[in-house]
Each structure stands twice: as C-alpha cells, then as structure tokens.
Tab-separated table of C-alpha atoms in Angstrom:
chain	number	residue	atom	x	y	z
A	1	MET	CA	-15.609	-68.765	3.099
A	2	THR	CA	-19.140	-66.965	2.057
A	3	ARG	CA	-21.664	-66.370	4.644
A	4	THR	CA	-23.810	-68.788	2.065
A	5	ALA	CA	-21.286	-71.008	2.051
A	6	THR	CA	-20.623	-71.244	5.843
A	7	LEU	CA	-24.391	-72.181	6.011
A	8	ALA	CA	-25.046	-74.159	3.550
A	9	LEU	CA	-22.151	-76.537	5.016
A	10	ALA	CA	-24.126	-76.024	8.745
A	11	ALA	CA	-27.106	-77.651	7.651
A	12	ALA	CA	-25.625	-80.452	5.283
A	13	MET	CA	-23.847	-80.950	8.760
A	14	LEU	CA	-26.910	-81.113	10.736
A	15	SER	CA	-29.019	-83.005	8.270
A	16	GLY	CA	-25.976	-85.353	7.502
A	17	PRO	CA	-26.194	-89.199	9.030
A	18	ALA	CA	-23.317	-88.525	11.258
A	19	PHE	CA	-25.000	-86.485	13.999
A	20	ALA	CA	-27.681	-89.518	14.432
A	21	ASP	CA	-25.119	-91.787	13.654
A	22	THR	CA	-25.476	-95.118	16.015
A	23	VAL	CA	-25.475	-98.972	16.446
A	24	ALA	CA	-28.871	-99.488	15.333
A	25	ASP	CA	-28.521	-97.641	12.382
A	26	ARG	CA	-25.455	-99.788	11.163
A	27	ILE	CA	-26.553	-103.679	11.964
A	28	GLY	CA	-27.115	-105.618	8.928
A	29	LYS	CA	-24.722	-102.408	6.714
A	30	THR	CA	-20.930	-104.470	7.437
A	31	ASP	CA	-18.780	-105.603	4.442
A	32	LEU	CA	-19.541	-109.089	5.797
A	33	ALA	CA	-22.809	-108.712	6.082
A	34	ASP	CA	-24.909	-110.841	3.526
A	35	PRO	CA	-29.166	-110.735	3.421
A	36	SER	CA	-29.124	-113.274	1.060
A	37	ILE	CA	-27.920	-116.105	3.826
A	38	GLU	CA	-31.062	-117.669	5.363
A	39	HIS	CA	-30.402	-118.111	9.292
A	40	ALA	CA	-31.267	-121.371	10.048
A	41	PRO	CA	-29.182	-122.777	13.063
A	42	GLN	CA	-31.929	-125.605	13.777
A	43	ASP	CA	-29.787	-128.832	12.905
A	44	GLY	CA	-28.677	-131.007	16.180
A	45	VAL	CA	-25.453	-129.091	17.254
A	46	VAL	CA	-24.960	-126.742	19.164
A	47	LYS	CA	-22.508	-124.345	17.268
A	48	LEU	CA	-20.642	-121.576	18.193
A	49	TYR	CA	-18.519	-118.488	16.314
A	50	GLY	CA	-16.399	-115.933	18.325
A	51	ALA	CA	-12.871	-114.570	17.862
A	52	GLY	CA	-9.904	-116.764	19.070
A	53	GLY	CA	-9.160	-116.738	22.684
A	54	PRO	CA	-11.879	-117.670	24.749
A	55	HIS	CA	-12.289	-120.841	22.534
A	56	THR	CA	-9.694	-123.298	23.778
A	57	ALA	CA	-11.772	-122.988	26.887
A	58	PHE	CA	-14.863	-123.302	26.325
A	59	ARG	CA	-13.873	-126.138	24.029
A	60	LYS	CA	-12.714	-128.405	27.761
A	61	VAL	CA	-16.067	-127.358	28.666
A	62	ALA	CA	-17.781	-128.575	25.495
A	63	ASP	CA	-15.657	-131.797	25.835
A	64	VAL	CA	-17.188	-132.819	29.583
A	65	TRP	CA	-21.445	-131.553	28.899
A	66	GLU	CA	-20.848	-133.495	25.289
A	67	GLU	CA	-20.012	-136.705	27.526
A	68	GLU	CA	-22.620	-136.220	29.958
A	69	THR	CA	-25.423	-135.458	27.763
A	70	GLY	CA	-24.284	-136.657	24.103
A	71	ASN	CA	-25.373	-133.444	22.419
A	72	LYS	CA	-22.658	-132.226	19.751
A	73	VAL	CA	-21.083	-129.119	20.467
A	74	GLU	CA	-19.009	-127.423	17.171
A	75	ILE	CA	-16.754	-124.200	18.429
A	76	VAL	CA	-15.321	-121.879	15.304
A	77	ALA	CA	-12.950	-119.252	16.590
A	78	GLY	CA	-10.331	-117.152	14.774
A	79	PRO	CA	-10.818	-113.880	12.362
A	80	GLU	CA	-14.251	-113.270	11.242
A	81	SER	CA	-14.315	-113.563	8.095
A	82	ALA	CA	-12.977	-117.992	7.801
A	83	TRP	CA	-16.369	-117.486	9.327
A	84	SER	CA	-18.620	-114.873	9.193
A	85	ALA	CA	-20.908	-116.626	6.113
A	86	ASP	CA	-21.246	-119.979	8.097
A	87	ALA	CA	-21.961	-117.987	11.105
A	88	GLN	CA	-24.578	-115.968	9.494
A	89	ALA	CA	-26.480	-119.313	8.353
A	90	ASP	CA	-26.121	-121.826	11.429
A	91	ALA	CA	-25.062	-119.712	14.412
A	92	ASP	CA	-26.741	-121.438	17.796
A	93	ILE	CA	-24.672	-119.173	19.913
A	94	MET	CA	-21.822	-116.061	18.954
A	95	TRP	CA	-19.585	-114.820	22.069
A	96	GLY	CA	-17.758	-111.305	22.360
A	97	THR	CA	-14.478	-111.272	23.702
A	98	SER	CA	-15.403	-107.720	25.088
A	99	GLU	CA	-18.154	-105.628	25.185
A	100	GLN	CA	-16.597	-103.353	22.242
A	101	SER	CA	-15.763	-106.803	20.415
A	102	MET	CA	-19.886	-107.717	20.706
A	103	THR	CA	-21.032	-104.564	19.900
A	104	ALA	CA	-18.964	-104.458	17.062
A	105	PHE	CA	-19.854	-108.532	15.563
A	106	LEU	CA	-23.861	-107.518	15.653
A	107	LEU	CA	-23.248	-105.409	13.135
A	108	THR	CA	-23.210	-108.390	11.012
A	109	TYR	CA	-25.671	-110.818	12.473
A	110	PRO	CA	-29.003	-108.988	12.614
A	111	ALA	CA	-30.845	-112.440	13.986
A	112	PHE	CA	-28.721	-111.823	17.035
A	113	ASP	CA	-30.145	-109.179	19.579
A	114	HIS	CA	-28.059	-106.928	21.213
A	115	GLU	CA	-30.197	-106.892	24.514
A	116	GLU	CA	-29.576	-110.232	24.936
A	117	VAL	CA	-26.071	-110.496	25.177
A	118	GLU	CA	-24.792	-112.243	28.584
A	119	PRO	CA	-21.460	-111.249	29.925
A	120	ILE	CA	-20.185	-114.645	31.350
A	121	TYR	CA	-16.807	-114.319	32.068
A	122	ILE	CA	-14.199	-111.875	33.027
A	123	ARG	CA	-10.530	-111.474	33.021
A	124	PRO	CA	-7.075	-109.068	33.466
A	125	THR	CA	-4.853	-107.915	31.153
A	126	VAL	CA	-1.374	-108.873	31.819
A	127	ILE	CA	1.933	-108.676	30.557
A	128	ALA	CA	3.387	-111.870	28.552
A	129	VAL	CA	7.225	-112.480	28.675
A	130	LYS	CA	9.141	-115.306	27.529
A	131	ALA	CA	9.631	-118.323	29.436
A	132	GLY	CA	11.801	-117.983	32.078
A	133	ASN	CA	10.855	-114.500	31.670
A	134	PRO	CA	15.283	-113.442	31.276
A	135	LYS	CA	14.520	-109.734	31.142
A	136	GLY	CA	13.062	-110.043	34.978
A	137	ILE	CA	10.091	-108.381	34.389
A	138	GLU	CA	8.171	-108.008	37.433
A	139	GLY	CA	5.603	-105.436	36.244
A	140	PHE	CA	4.540	-102.519	33.901
A	141	ASP	CA	7.160	-99.852	35.126
A	142	ASP	CA	9.932	-102.130	33.748
A	143	LEU	CA	8.426	-101.837	30.437
A	144	LEU	CA	9.046	-98.611	30.535
A	145	ALA	CA	12.881	-99.231	30.414
A	146	ASP	CA	15.126	-97.939	27.175
A	147	GLY	CA	14.996	-100.665	25.507
A	148	MET	CA	12.494	-103.018	26.250
A	149	LYS	CA	10.650	-104.682	22.580
A	150	ILE	CA	7.021	-104.332	23.317
A	151	VAL	CA	3.713	-105.728	21.029
A	152	VAL	CA	0.810	-104.323	21.725
A	153	THR	CA	-2.168	-106.108	20.042
A	154	GLU	CA	-4.917	-103.857	18.471
A	155	GLY	CA	-7.470	-102.884	16.322
A	156	ALA	CA	-6.650	-99.974	14.603
A	157	GLY	CA	-9.737	-99.153	13.055
A	158	VAL	CA	-10.025	-101.916	10.308
A	159	TYR	CA	-10.179	-105.352	12.876
A	160	ASN	CA	-12.451	-106.270	15.356
A	161	THR	CA	-10.213	-107.413	18.546
A	162	SER	CA	-10.651	-107.149	22.711
A	163	GLY	CA	-6.996	-106.143	22.459
A	164	THR	CA	-8.470	-102.869	21.202
A	165	GLY	CA	-6.779	-99.498	23.392
A	166	THR	CA	-5.515	-101.997	26.488
A	167	TRP	CA	-2.347	-100.338	26.082
A	168	GLU	CA	-3.072	-97.185	26.253
A	169	ASP	CA	-5.621	-97.711	29.050
A	170	VAL	CA	-2.881	-99.390	31.359
A	171	ALA	CA	-0.284	-96.848	30.066
A	172	GLY	CA	-2.353	-94.002	31.102
A	173	ARG	CA	-3.908	-95.791	34.290
A	174	LEU	CA	-2.061	-93.326	36.718
A	175	GLY	CA	-2.924	-90.070	34.971
A	176	ARG	CA	0.909	-89.470	33.762
A	177	LEU	CA	1.586	-88.890	30.344
A	178	ASP	CA	5.740	-89.923	30.448
A	179	ASP	CA	4.072	-93.219	30.783
A	180	ILE	CA	2.244	-93.307	27.726
A	181	ALA	CA	4.848	-91.738	26.149
A	182	ARG	CA	7.291	-94.228	27.469
A	183	PHE	CA	5.600	-97.335	26.508
A	184	ARG	CA	4.710	-96.517	23.320
A	185	LYS	CA	8.355	-95.402	22.141
A	186	ASN	CA	9.125	-99.308	23.503
A	187	ILE	CA	5.882	-100.601	20.744
A	188	VAL	CA	8.116	-102.830	18.106
A	189	ALA	CA	4.742	-104.122	16.742
A	190	TYR	CA	0.850	-103.053	16.667
A	191	ALA	CA	-0.721	-106.122	15.484
A	192	LEU	CA	-4.527	-107.184	14.253
A	193	GLY	CA	-5.669	-109.463	17.032
A	194	SER	CA	-3.952	-111.783	19.658
A	195	GLY	CA	-3.383	-114.497	17.299
A	196	ALA	CA	-1.283	-111.735	14.926
A	197	SER	CA	-0.009	-110.276	18.218
A	198	PHE	CA	1.539	-114.247	18.740
A	199	ALA	CA	3.317	-114.229	15.773
A	200	GLN	CA	4.769	-110.945	15.676
A	201	PHE	CA	5.586	-111.516	19.399
A	202	LYS	CA	7.876	-114.264	18.474
A	203	GLU	CA	9.187	-112.656	14.602
A	204	LYS	CA	10.345	-109.589	16.393
A	205	ASP	CA	11.865	-111.113	19.010
A	206	ALA	CA	9.819	-108.805	22.149
A	207	ASP	CA	10.177	-109.088	25.435
A	208	ALA	CA	6.504	-108.345	26.768
A	209	TRP	CA	3.366	-108.327	25.308
A	210	ILE	CA	-0.139	-106.454	26.774
A	211	THR	CA	-2.244	-109.687	26.715
A	212	TRP	CA	-4.384	-111.853	27.874
A	213	PRO	CA	-3.860	-114.549	30.986
A	214	ASN	CA	-5.294	-117.227	28.441
A	215	TRP	CA	-1.974	-117.188	26.347
A	216	PRO	CA	0.639	-117.538	28.513
A	217	LEU	CA	-1.252	-120.327	30.231
A	218	THR	CA	-1.857	-122.231	26.748
A	219	HIS	CA	1.737	-121.817	25.426
A	220	GLN	CA	3.259	-122.040	28.376
A	221	ASP	CA	6.408	-123.792	26.139
A	222	VAL	CA	6.867	-119.450	24.991
A	223	LEU	CA	5.733	-117.696	27.370
A	224	GLU	CA	5.068	-116.830	30.873
A	225	MET	CA	2.619	-114.722	32.841
A	226	VAL	CA	3.834	-111.222	34.801
A	227	GLU	CA	1.030	-109.632	36.761
A	228	ILE	CA	0.124	-105.972	35.918
A	229	ASP	CA	0.242	-104.334	39.434
A	230	GLU	CA	-3.627	-103.894	40.606
A	231	ASN	CA	-3.871	-100.071	39.725
A	232	ARG	CA	-3.294	-100.798	36.051
A	233	THR	CA	-5.382	-103.551	35.073
A	234	ILE	CA	-7.902	-103.461	32.840
A	235	TRP	CA	-10.693	-106.389	33.204
A	236	ARG	CA	-12.725	-107.418	30.364
A	237	ASP	CA	-15.545	-109.564	29.655
A	238	VAL	CA	-16.150	-112.247	27.992
A	239	ASN	CA	-20.225	-112.117	26.250
A	240	VAL	CA	-22.548	-114.305	24.561
A	241	VAL	CA	-26.049	-114.241	23.132
A	242	ILE	CA	-27.972	-116.552	21.567
A	243	SER	CA	-29.852	-117.135	18.604
A	244	PRO	CA	-33.796	-116.874	18.922
A	245	LYS	CA	-33.683	-119.793	16.281
A	246	ALA	CA	-31.327	-121.514	18.217
A	247	ASP	CA	-30.999	-125.635	18.919
A	248	PRO	CA	-33.529	-126.416	21.637
A	249	ALA	CA	-29.935	-127.969	23.502
A	250	ALA	CA	-28.107	-124.818	22.782
A	251	GLN	CA	-28.945	-122.632	26.048
A	252	GLU	CA	-28.300	-125.875	28.181
A	253	PHE	CA	-25.012	-125.278	27.114
A	254	LEU	CA	-25.108	-122.081	28.058
A	255	ASP	CA	-26.642	-122.584	31.334
A	256	PHE	CA	-23.763	-125.234	31.807
A	257	LEU	CA	-21.241	-123.330	30.418
A	258	VAL	CA	-21.825	-120.990	33.774
A	259	SER	CA	-22.176	-123.809	36.521
A	260	GLN	CA	-20.184	-124.328	38.731
A	261	LYS	CA	-18.172	-127.641	37.125
A	262	ALA	CA	-17.676	-125.333	33.631
A	263	GLN	CA	-16.252	-121.742	36.308
A	264	THR	CA	-13.282	-124.800	37.741
A	265	ILE	CA	-12.330	-125.140	33.664
A	266	MET	CA	-12.317	-121.764	32.618
A	267	ALA	CA	-9.822	-121.163	35.297
A	268	THR	CA	-7.313	-122.981	33.812
A	269	GLU	CA	-6.935	-120.862	31.466
A	270	GLY	CA	-7.496	-117.390	33.750
A	271	TRP	CA	-11.511	-116.870	33.223
A	272	GLN	CA	-13.584	-115.615	36.866
A	273	ARG	CA	-16.666	-115.157	37.382
C-alpha cells in the first residue's frame, strides 16, 4: 500500500462513525423501529412487553393485583418481531431478561429512557436435564464428559436473548481454556432464544441445557434442574422500564411487582431479590 493510500485509509477510519458509535447513536434506527407509529399507551390497560421467561411469574403476580385492584394487566411475551409494532404503540412497561437484552430492546423504542431502567429480580444460570436425570448429572464438570449432548442459548449477533454468552461465561469461569474446549465439543445446538433452546433440547434428545431456573421449574414433566457450582454460576437480572406516557396504574403495578407478596410469587420460578 502506498503512503498516500495509507493516509487516506487512516483518515477515513478516524472520520468514520465506528469510532464514535454508541448505543445512543443507534436509537430508533433498528429494522423493527417504525417512526410512523404514535406511542400512546394510555388506554386503561397496563401493558407489559418482553422476551419469554419471566412472563409466567409476572402473570401470577398480575392475577393477584387484578383481583385486589380491579385493574387489568396484559403481558405480551415472545420473539420481539411478533410484538414490536404493538409495543411501539401501546407499551406501558417493557422488561428485559438481562442488561444487554434491555439495552438492545431500547434501540427500537425511543419513547423509553434507558436511564430509567430498573433491575428488579435476579436469577442464576442452571443446568436443565431430562426429568429423572437419567445421566446422573450433578454439576458442570459432568458436562465435559465425552458424548454429552448440550444445548446452549445464543443470540449469535442476530437475536436478542438473555442467554447470549452465558455458556462460555460458565465454562470459562475458572480461567481454564480446556474447560471451554471440552464443553464446546459437546454442544449439539446453538439456539436463538430460550424457547428455541427448549425445542432443540427435545428435538436433539439432549442431555443438558444451560438456562435459567424458570424453565425447569415450569416444565417439570420434561425437565429437571441441576444447580451449577457457586464458583461458576453466572447471574443476570430481569429489569423494567416505564413509559413517561404510561397509564397511571402502571407505576402502581410495578410497585406491587416488587412487594413482599410478589417476591414470594416470583420465587416459585427462581427469581430472587
């Protein structure tokens, strides 16, 4: 490369957006973002949107709150593409299943302020195995054995999921490269999201899945939970953010969601506070 070309390349790199690129620069610029949608959530119903997982526990809490107050709560969960347009129009509250997941979500929803995100519960990574634990898996080290079939949840740069990177964080927690290599050798599926991981666990007849407690706790006919050693466990939170235009009852519901009564309900699916 000539000196002129080198200088031109350097100038282009220094002036290009990559060196100044931040999350704030990308807000409202995702494929799902639609600036033509008016955000007008005040319709008398408290509406929450987010990824699957926490929604089952949230629903239990909402049922109690509805009974006590007479207010209505709608909880919409699943792949973001299925509910994004609706959320841009009428979401009072959004939840993220991890910090990185919420950060990614809010790129699409400029009506919500990332500075107002509040972590409300936390949970550890666990190993989900087949009901009855036929392989006798007792902890992480058992997953390194030859022939183990493991499913991991991974966004792979194209999907927003709380599971992104959890498997490698767990495997590499002790700083041993061989642990990562042996674990990786046993992965039979990298699934985009926890729902897809659960499907792959069954389809691949897998032995183990690195996931969160709510999955085995809510699918005990298929799954059983094995705890990961404390020195390997990774913790991630579930967090919420409320729209500045939300229904007045939305904040009341969020207050109830972290109450002692709600904490007892959330704990049934592995959520801690």
